[in-house]
CSV table of C-alpha atoms in Angstrom, one decimal:
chain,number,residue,atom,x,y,z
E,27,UNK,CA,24.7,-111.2,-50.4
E,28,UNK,CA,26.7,-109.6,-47.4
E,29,UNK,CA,24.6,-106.5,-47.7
E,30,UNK,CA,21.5,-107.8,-47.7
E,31,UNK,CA,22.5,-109.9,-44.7
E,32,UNK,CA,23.6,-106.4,-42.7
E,33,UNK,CA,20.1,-104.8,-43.5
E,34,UNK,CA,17.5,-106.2,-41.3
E,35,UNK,CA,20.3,-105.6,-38.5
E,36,UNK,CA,20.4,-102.0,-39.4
E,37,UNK,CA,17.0,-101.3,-39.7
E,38,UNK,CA,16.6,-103.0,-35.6
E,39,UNK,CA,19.2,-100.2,-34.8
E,40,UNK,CA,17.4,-97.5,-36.0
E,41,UNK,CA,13.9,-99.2,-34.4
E,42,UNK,CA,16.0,-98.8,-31.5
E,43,UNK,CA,17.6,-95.5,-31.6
E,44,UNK,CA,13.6,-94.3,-32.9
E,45,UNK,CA,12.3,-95.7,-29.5
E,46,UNK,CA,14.6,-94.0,-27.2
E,47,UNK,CA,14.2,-90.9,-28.9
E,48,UNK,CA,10.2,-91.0,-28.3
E,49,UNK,CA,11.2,-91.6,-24.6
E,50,UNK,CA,13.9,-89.5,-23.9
E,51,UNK,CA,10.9,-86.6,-25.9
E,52,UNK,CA,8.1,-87.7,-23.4
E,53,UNK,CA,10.5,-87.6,-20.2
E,54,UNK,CA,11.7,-83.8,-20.8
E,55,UNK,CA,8.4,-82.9,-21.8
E,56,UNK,CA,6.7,-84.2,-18.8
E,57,UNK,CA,9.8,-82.6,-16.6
E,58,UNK,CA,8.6,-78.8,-18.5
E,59,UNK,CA,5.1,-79.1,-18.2
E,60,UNK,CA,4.9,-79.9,-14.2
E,61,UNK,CA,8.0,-78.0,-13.6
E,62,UNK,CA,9.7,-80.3,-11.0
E,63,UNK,CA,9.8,-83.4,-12.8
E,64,UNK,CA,9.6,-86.9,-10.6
E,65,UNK,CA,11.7,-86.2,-8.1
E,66,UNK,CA,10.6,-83.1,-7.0
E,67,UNK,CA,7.0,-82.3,-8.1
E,68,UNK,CA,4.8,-85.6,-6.7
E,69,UNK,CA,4.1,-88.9,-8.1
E,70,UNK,CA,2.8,-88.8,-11.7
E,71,UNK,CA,-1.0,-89.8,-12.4
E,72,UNK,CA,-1.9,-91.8,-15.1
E,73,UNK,CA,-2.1,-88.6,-17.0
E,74,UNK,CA,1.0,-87.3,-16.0
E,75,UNK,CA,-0.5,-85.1,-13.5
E,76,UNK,CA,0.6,-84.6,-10.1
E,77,UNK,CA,-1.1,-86.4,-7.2
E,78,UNK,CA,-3.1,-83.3,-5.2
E,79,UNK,CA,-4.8,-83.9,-1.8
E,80,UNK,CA,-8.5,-83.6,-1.5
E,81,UNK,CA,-9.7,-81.2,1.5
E,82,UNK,CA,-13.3,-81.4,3.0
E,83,UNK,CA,-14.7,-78.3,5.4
E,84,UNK,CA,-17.5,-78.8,7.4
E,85,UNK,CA,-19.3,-76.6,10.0
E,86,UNK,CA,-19.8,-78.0,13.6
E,87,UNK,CA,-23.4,-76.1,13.0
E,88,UNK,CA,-25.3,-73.9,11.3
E,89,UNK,CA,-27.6,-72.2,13.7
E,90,UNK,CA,-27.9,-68.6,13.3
E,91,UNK,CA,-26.8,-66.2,16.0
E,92,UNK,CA,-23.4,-68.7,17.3
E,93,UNK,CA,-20.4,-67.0,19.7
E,94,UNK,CA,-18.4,-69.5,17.7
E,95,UNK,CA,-18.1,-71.8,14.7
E,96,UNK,CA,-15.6,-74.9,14.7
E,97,UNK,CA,-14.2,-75.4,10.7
E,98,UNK,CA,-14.1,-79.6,10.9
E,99,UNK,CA,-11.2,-79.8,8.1
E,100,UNK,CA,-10.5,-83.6,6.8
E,101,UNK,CA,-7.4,-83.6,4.2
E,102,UNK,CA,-7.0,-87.1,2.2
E,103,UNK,CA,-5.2,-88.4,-0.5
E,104,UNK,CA,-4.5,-91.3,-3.6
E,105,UNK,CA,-0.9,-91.6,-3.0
E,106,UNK,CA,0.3,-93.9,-0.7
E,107,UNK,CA,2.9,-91.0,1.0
E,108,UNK,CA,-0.3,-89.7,2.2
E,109,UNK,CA,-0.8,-85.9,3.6
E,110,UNK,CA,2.4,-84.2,5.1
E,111,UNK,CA,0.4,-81.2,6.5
E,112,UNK,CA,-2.8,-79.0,6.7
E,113,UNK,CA,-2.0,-74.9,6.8
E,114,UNK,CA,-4.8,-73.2,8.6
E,115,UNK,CA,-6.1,-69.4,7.6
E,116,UNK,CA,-3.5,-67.9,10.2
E,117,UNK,CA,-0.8,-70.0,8.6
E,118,UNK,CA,-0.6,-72.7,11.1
E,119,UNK,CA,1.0,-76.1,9.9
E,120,UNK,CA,-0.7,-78.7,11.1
E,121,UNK,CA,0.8,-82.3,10.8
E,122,UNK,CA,-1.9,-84.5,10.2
E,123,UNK,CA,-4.6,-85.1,8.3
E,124,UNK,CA,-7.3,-83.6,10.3
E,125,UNK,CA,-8.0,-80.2,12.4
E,126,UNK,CA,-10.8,-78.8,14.3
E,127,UNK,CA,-10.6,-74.6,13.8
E,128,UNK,CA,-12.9,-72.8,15.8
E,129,UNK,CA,-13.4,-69.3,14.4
E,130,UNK,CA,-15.3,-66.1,16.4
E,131,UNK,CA,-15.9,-64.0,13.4
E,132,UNK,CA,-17.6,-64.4,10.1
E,133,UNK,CA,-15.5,-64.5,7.3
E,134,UNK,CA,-13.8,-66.3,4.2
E,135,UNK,CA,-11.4,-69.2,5.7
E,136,UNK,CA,-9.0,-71.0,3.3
E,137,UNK,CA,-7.4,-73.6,4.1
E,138,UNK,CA,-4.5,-75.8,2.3
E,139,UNK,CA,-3.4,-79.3,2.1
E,140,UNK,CA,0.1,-80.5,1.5
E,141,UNK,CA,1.0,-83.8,0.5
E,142,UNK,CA,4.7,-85.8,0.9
E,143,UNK,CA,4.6,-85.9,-2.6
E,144,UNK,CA,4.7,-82.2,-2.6
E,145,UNK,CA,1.1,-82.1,-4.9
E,146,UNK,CA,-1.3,-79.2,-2.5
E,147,UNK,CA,-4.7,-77.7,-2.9
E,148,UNK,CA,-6.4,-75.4,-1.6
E,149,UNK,CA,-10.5,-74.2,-0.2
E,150,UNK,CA,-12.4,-72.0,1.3
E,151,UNK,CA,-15.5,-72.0,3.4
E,152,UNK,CA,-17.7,-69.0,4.5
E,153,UNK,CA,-18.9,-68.5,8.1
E,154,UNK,CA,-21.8,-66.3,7.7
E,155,UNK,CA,-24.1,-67.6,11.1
E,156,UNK,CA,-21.8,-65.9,14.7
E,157,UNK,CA,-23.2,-63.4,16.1
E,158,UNK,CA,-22.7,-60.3,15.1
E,159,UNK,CA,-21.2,-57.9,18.4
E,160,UNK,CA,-22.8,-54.6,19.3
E,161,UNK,CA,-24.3,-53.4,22.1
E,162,UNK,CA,-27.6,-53.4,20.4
E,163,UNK,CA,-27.4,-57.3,19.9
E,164,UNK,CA,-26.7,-59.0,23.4
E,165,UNK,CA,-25.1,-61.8,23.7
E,166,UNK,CA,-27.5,-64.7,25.5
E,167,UNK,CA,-25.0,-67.1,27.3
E,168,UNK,CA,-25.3,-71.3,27.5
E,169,UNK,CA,-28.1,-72.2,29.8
E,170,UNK,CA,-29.9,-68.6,29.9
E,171,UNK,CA,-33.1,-67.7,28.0
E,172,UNK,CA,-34.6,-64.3,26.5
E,173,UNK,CA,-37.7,-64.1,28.9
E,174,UNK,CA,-38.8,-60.0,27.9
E,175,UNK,CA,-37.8,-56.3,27.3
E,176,UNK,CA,-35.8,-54.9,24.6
E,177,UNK,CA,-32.5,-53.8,24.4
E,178,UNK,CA,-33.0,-49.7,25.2
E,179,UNK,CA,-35.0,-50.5,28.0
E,180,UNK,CA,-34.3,-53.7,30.2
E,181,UNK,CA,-33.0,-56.9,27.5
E,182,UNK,CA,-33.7,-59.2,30.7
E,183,UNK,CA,-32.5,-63.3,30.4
E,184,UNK,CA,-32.6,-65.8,33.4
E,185,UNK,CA,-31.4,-69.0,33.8
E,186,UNK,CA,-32.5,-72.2,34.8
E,187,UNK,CA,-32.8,-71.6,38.3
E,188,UNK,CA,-34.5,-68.2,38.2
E,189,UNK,CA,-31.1,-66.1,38.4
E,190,UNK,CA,-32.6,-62.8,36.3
E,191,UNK,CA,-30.0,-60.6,34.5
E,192,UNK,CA,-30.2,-57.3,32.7
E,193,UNK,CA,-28.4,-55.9,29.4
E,194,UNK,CA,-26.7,-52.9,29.7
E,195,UNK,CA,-25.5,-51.8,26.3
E,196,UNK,CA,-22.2,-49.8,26.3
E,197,UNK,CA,-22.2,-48.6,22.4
E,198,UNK,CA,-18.7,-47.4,23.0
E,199,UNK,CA,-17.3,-50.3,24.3
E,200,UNK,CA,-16.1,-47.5,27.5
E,201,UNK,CA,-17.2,-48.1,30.8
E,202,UNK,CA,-18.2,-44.9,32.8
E,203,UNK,CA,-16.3,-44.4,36.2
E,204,UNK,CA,-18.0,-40.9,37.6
E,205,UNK,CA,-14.6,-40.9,39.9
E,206,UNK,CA,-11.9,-40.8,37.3
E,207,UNK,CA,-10.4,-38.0,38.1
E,208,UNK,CA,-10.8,-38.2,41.6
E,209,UNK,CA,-7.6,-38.5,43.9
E,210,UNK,CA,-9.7,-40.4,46.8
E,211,UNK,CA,-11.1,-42.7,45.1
E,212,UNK,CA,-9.3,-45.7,43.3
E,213,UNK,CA,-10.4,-48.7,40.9
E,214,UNK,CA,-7.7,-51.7,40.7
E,215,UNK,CA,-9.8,-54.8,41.2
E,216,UNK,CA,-8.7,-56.8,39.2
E,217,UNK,CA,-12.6,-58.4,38.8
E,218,UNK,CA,-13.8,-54.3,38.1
E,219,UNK,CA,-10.3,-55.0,35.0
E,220,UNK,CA,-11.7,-57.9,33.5
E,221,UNK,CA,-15.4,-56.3,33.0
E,222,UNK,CA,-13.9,-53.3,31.6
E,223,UNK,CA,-12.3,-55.7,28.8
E,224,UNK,CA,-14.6,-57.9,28.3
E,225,UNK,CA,-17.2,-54.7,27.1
E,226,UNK,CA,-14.1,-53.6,25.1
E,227,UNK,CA,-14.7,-56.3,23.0
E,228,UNK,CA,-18.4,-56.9,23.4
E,229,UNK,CA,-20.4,-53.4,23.9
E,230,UNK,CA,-22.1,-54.5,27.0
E,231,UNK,CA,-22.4,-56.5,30.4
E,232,UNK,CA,-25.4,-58.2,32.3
E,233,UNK,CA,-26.2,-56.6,35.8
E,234,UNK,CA,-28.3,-58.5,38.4
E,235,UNK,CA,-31.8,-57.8,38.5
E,236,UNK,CA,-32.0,-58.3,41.7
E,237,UNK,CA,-30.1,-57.1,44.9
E,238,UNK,CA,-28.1,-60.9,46.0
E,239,UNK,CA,-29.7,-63.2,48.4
E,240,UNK,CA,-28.2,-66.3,49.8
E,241,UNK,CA,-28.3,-69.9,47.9
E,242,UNK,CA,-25.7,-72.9,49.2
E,243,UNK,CA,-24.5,-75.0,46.2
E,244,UNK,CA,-21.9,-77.7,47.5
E,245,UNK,CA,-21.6,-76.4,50.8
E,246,UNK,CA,-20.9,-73.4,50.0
E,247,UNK,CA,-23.1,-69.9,50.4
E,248,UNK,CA,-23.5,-68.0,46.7
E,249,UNK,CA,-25.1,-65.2,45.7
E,250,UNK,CA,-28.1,-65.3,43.6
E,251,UNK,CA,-30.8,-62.9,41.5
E,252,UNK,CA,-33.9,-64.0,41.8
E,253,UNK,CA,-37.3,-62.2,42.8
E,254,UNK,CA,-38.7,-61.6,46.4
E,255,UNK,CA,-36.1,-63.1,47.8
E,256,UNK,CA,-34.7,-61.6,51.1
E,257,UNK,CA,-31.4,-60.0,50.5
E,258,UNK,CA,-28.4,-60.8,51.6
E,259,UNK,CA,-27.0,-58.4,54.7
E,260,UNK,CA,-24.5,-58.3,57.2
E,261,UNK,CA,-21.9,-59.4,54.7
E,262,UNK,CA,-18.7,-57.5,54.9
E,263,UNK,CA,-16.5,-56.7,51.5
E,264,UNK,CA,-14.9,-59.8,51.1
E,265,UNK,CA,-17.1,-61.9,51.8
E,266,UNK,CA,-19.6,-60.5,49.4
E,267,UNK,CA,-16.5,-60.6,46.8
E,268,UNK,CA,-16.1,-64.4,47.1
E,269,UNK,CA,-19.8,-65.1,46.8
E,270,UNK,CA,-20.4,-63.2,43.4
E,271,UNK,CA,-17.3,-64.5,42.0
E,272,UNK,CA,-18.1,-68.2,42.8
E,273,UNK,CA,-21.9,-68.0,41.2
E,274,UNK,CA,-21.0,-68.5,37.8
E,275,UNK,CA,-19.1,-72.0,38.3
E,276,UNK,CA,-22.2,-72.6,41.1
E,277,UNK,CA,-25.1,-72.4,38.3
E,278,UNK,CA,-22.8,-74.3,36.0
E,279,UNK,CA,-22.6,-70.8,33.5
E,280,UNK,CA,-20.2,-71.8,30.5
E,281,UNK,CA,-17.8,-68.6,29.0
E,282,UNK,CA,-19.1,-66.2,31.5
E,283,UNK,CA,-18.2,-64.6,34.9
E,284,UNK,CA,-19.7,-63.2,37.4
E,285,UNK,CA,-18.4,-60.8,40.1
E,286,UNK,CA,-19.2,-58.1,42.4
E,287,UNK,CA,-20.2,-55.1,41.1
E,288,UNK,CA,-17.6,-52.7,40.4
E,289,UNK,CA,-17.8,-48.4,40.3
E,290,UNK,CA,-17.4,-48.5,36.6
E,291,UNK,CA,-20.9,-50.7,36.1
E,292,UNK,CA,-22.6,-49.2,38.9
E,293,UNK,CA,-22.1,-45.4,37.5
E,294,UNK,CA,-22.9,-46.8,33.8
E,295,UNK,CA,-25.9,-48.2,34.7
E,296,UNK,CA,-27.1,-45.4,36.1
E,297,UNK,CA,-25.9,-43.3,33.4
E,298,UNK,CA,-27.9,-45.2,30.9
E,299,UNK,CA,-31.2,-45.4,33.3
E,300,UNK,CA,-31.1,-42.1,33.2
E,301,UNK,CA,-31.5,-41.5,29.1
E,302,UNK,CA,-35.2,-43.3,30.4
E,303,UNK,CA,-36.1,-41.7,33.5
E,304,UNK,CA,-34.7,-38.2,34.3
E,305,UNK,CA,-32.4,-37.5,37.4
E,306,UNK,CA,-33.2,-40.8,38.8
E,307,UNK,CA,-29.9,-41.1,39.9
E,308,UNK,CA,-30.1,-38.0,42.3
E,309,UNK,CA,-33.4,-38.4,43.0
E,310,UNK,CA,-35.1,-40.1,46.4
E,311,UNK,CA,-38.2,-40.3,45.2
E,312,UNK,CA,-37.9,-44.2,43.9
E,313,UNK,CA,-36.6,-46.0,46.9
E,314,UNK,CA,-37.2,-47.9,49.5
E,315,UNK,CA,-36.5,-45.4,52.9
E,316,UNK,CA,-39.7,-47.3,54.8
E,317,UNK,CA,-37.3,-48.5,57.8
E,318,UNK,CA,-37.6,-52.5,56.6
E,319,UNK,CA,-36.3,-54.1,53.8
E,320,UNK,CA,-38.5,-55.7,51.8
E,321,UNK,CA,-38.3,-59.2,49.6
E,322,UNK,CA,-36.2,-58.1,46.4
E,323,UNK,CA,-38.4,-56.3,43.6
E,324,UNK,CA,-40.9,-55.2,46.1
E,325,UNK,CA,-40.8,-51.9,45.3
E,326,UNK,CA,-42.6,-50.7,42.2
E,327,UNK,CA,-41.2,-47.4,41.9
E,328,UNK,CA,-37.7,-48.6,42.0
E,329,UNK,CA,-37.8,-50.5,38.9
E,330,UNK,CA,-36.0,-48.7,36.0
E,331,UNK,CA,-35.6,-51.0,32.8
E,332,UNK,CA,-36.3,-54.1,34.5
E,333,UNK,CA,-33.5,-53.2,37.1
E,334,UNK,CA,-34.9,-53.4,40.9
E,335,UNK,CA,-33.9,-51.6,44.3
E,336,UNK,CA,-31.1,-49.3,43.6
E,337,UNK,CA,-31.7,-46.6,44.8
E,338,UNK,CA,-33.2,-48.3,48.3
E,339,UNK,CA,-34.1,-51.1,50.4
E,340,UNK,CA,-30.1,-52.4,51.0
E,341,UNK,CA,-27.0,-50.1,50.4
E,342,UNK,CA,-24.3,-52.3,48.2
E,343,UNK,CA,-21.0,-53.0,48.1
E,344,UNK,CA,-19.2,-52.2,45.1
E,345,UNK,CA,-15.2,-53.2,44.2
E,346,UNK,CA,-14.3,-49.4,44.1
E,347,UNK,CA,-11.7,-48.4,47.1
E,348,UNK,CA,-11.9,-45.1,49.4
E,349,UNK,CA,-8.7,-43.5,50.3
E,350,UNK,CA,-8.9,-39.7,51.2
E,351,UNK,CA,-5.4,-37.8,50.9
E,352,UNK,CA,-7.0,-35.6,53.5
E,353,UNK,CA,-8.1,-36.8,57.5
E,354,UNK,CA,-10.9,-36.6,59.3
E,355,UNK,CA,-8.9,-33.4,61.0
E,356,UNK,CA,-8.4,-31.9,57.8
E,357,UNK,CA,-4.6,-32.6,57.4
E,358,UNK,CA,-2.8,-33.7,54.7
E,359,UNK,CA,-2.1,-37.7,54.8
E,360,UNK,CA,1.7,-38.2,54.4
E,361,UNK,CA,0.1,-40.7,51.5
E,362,UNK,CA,-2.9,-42.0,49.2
E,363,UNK,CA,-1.5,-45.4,50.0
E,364,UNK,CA,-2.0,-45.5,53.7
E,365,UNK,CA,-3.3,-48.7,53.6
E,366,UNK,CA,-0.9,-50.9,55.3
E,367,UNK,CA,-1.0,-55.1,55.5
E,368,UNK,CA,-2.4,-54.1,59.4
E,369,UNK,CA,-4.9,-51.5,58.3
E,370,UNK,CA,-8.3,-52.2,56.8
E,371,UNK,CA,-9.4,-51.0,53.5
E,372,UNK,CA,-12.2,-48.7,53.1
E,373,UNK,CA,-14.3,-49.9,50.3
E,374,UNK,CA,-17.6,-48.1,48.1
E,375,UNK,CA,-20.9,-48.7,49.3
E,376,UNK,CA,-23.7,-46.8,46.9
E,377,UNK,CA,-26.7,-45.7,47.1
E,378,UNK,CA,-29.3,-45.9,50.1
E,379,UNK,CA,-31.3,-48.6,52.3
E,380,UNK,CA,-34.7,-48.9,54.5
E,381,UNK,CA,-32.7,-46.8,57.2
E,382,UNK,CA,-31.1,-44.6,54.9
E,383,UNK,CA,-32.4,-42.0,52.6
E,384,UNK,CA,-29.8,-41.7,49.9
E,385,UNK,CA,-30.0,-41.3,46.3
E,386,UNK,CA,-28.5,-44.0,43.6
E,387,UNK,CA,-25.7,-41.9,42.9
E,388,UNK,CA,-24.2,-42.0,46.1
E,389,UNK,CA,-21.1,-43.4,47.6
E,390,UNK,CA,-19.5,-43.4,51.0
E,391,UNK,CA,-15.9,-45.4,51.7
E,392,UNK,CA,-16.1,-47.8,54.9
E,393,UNK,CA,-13.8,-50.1,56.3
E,394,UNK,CA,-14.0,-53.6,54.2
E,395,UNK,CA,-14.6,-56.2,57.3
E,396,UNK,CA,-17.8,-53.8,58.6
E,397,UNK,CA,-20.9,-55.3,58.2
E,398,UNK,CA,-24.5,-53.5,59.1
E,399,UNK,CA,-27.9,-55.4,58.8
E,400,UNK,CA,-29.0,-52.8,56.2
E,401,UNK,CA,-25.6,-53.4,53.6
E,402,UNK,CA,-25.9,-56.1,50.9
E,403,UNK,CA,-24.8,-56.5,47.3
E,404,UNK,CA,-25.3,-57.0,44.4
E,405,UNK,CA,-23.3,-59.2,41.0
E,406,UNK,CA,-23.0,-58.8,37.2
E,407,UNK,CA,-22.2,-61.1,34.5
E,408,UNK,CA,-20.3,-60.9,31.3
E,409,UNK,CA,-18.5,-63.0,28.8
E,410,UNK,CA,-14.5,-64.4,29.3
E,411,UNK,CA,-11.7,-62.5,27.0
């Protein structure tokens, strides 16, 4: 009798010790299969799976020909710690939940998703629609439309007020200076720098159509490019300087500059008119020489790829100084640098003007505050680095 009383204890015990067996199994062989176990790999899903954050990518646009492409990136998750961070393609950690990535080149961008839990995931997204750089494809800034002409012989774009600009492509991304090796002559502007990398990185700049005339914006006198205008004259150095560098934020031009132009775009401009027209830089056949200066783009035979009036009708300031190791007299200067804080600089002006019969290619150094009613000037434009 006193066993059979013990039995239906005995067989509970061993229902007991069965059960924690199964558990204690299920435990170690959820720890093995996700490799941290609870503490340490995430909150368990109802299938024993980690908790993994869900990433959406999304491109700001998908218009063909773009400078640049923002990656919206949106990271979410089912467990209530939420998303600890967001790693970008260049390994960034962002902590939140959302990003913004703008990229400039066309590629494969991955991005991951980390969650407090520790679960992650990963995705990609291919930008396939910015614009791919060489000097054969132009860049068209915001605000500024294709009006004509193709790239190897005048790729012309104007804005909304009229302002005309011309492509020069630079395949090599290597501005010309015709004076490089020159002792009197020096280039350090630090507007003549910028253009040089900007078309280091994008194989071309714009240069004016046009010789500058006058236009007030705010008060204040820029220079423009726009047809049969008169130019702008008796305008010394500086002056000119501060105009072409102020038209960009005057016309309201987004990721582009504009400044005065400088030897190196001056030389490579001509450089690359003349693969079209032969010797036109040393040639005074094209200008105009008549005595008066005429509206801008007057002059039919000085129009070489769209570009107008330089060989003639106004000599032009350019960035470039002038500083001859060798006097008037002949002597040796005691230095290059002779330029003081009370002397004057001699600056570049190039090529010739109604009163002057010069050709394109030519340069002459004069003091920087001199003005004459026959000097003007003239801008380019190209993209920020």
């Amino acid at each position: 009798m006193r066993d059979n009383k013990l039995l239906p204890v005995i067989i509970a015990l061993l229902c007991i010790i069965l059960v924690a067996i199964i558990i204690f199994g299920i435990t170690l062989f959820s720890k093995d299969k996700n490799g941290k176990g609870n503490n340490g790999g995430g909150i368990l899903g109802n299938e024993g799976e980690v908790v993994v954050p869900v990433i959406d990518l999304n491109l700001n646009t998908e218009e063909e020909e773009q400078e640049e492409v923002t990656i919206e990136v949106k990271a979410t998750t089912d467990d209530e710690g939420g998303i600890e961070y967001i790693e970008l393609p260049d390994k960034t950690k962002i902590y939140s939940d959302t990003k913004e990535y703008v990229v400039k080149e066309n590629g494969n961008y991955k991005f991951k998703a980390v969650g407090v839990n520790g679960g992650e995931s990963s995705l990609s997204i291919e930008v396939t629609n910015i614009r791919e750089i060489s000097s054969n494809n132009p860049y068209i800034p915001e605000g500024f439309e294709h009006i004509g002409g193709e790239v190897d012989t005048g790729f012309v774009i104007q804005d909304s007020f009229g302002n005309q600009y011309v492509w020069v492509p630079v395949p090599s991304g290597i501005l010309t200076r015709s004076t490089m090796m020159s002792t009197d002559y020096e280039e350090s502007n630090s507007y003549a720098t910028a253009l040089v990398n900007s078309v280091a990185k994008n194989y071309g700049f714009y240069i004016a159509r046009f010789e500058a005339s006058s236009y007030e914006a705010d008060g204040k006198r820029v220079a423009a490019s726009v047809a049969e205008k008169m130019p702008w004259t008796d305008i010394n150095f500086r002056e000119a300087e501060e105009a072409a560098s102020l038209t960009a934020e005057a016309f309201g031009y987004e990721n582009v500059a504009t400044s005065l132009i400088s030897s190196y775009a001056w030389d490579t401009t001509l450089e690359w008119i003349d693969k079209t027209v032969t010797n036109y830089s040393t040639n005074t056949s094209y200008g105009n020489y008549s005595g008066t200066i005429y509206t801008t783009g007057s002059t039919e035979s000085d129009q070489m790829n769209y570009i107008c009036d330089l060989a003639g009708n106004v000599r032009e300031w350019t960035t470039e100084e002038y500083n001859p190791i060798t006097s008037s007299d002949g002597k040796k200067k005691s230095s290059k640098k002779n330029n003081t804080p009370d002397t004057v600089k001699s600056r570049v002006v190039r090529g010739g003007s109604a009163s002057l019969n010069k050709i394109a290619n030519s340069r002459n150094g004069y003091p920087e505050d001199l003005t004459d009613e026959y000097w003007g000037f003239r801008i380019v434009l190209y993209q920020n680095t």
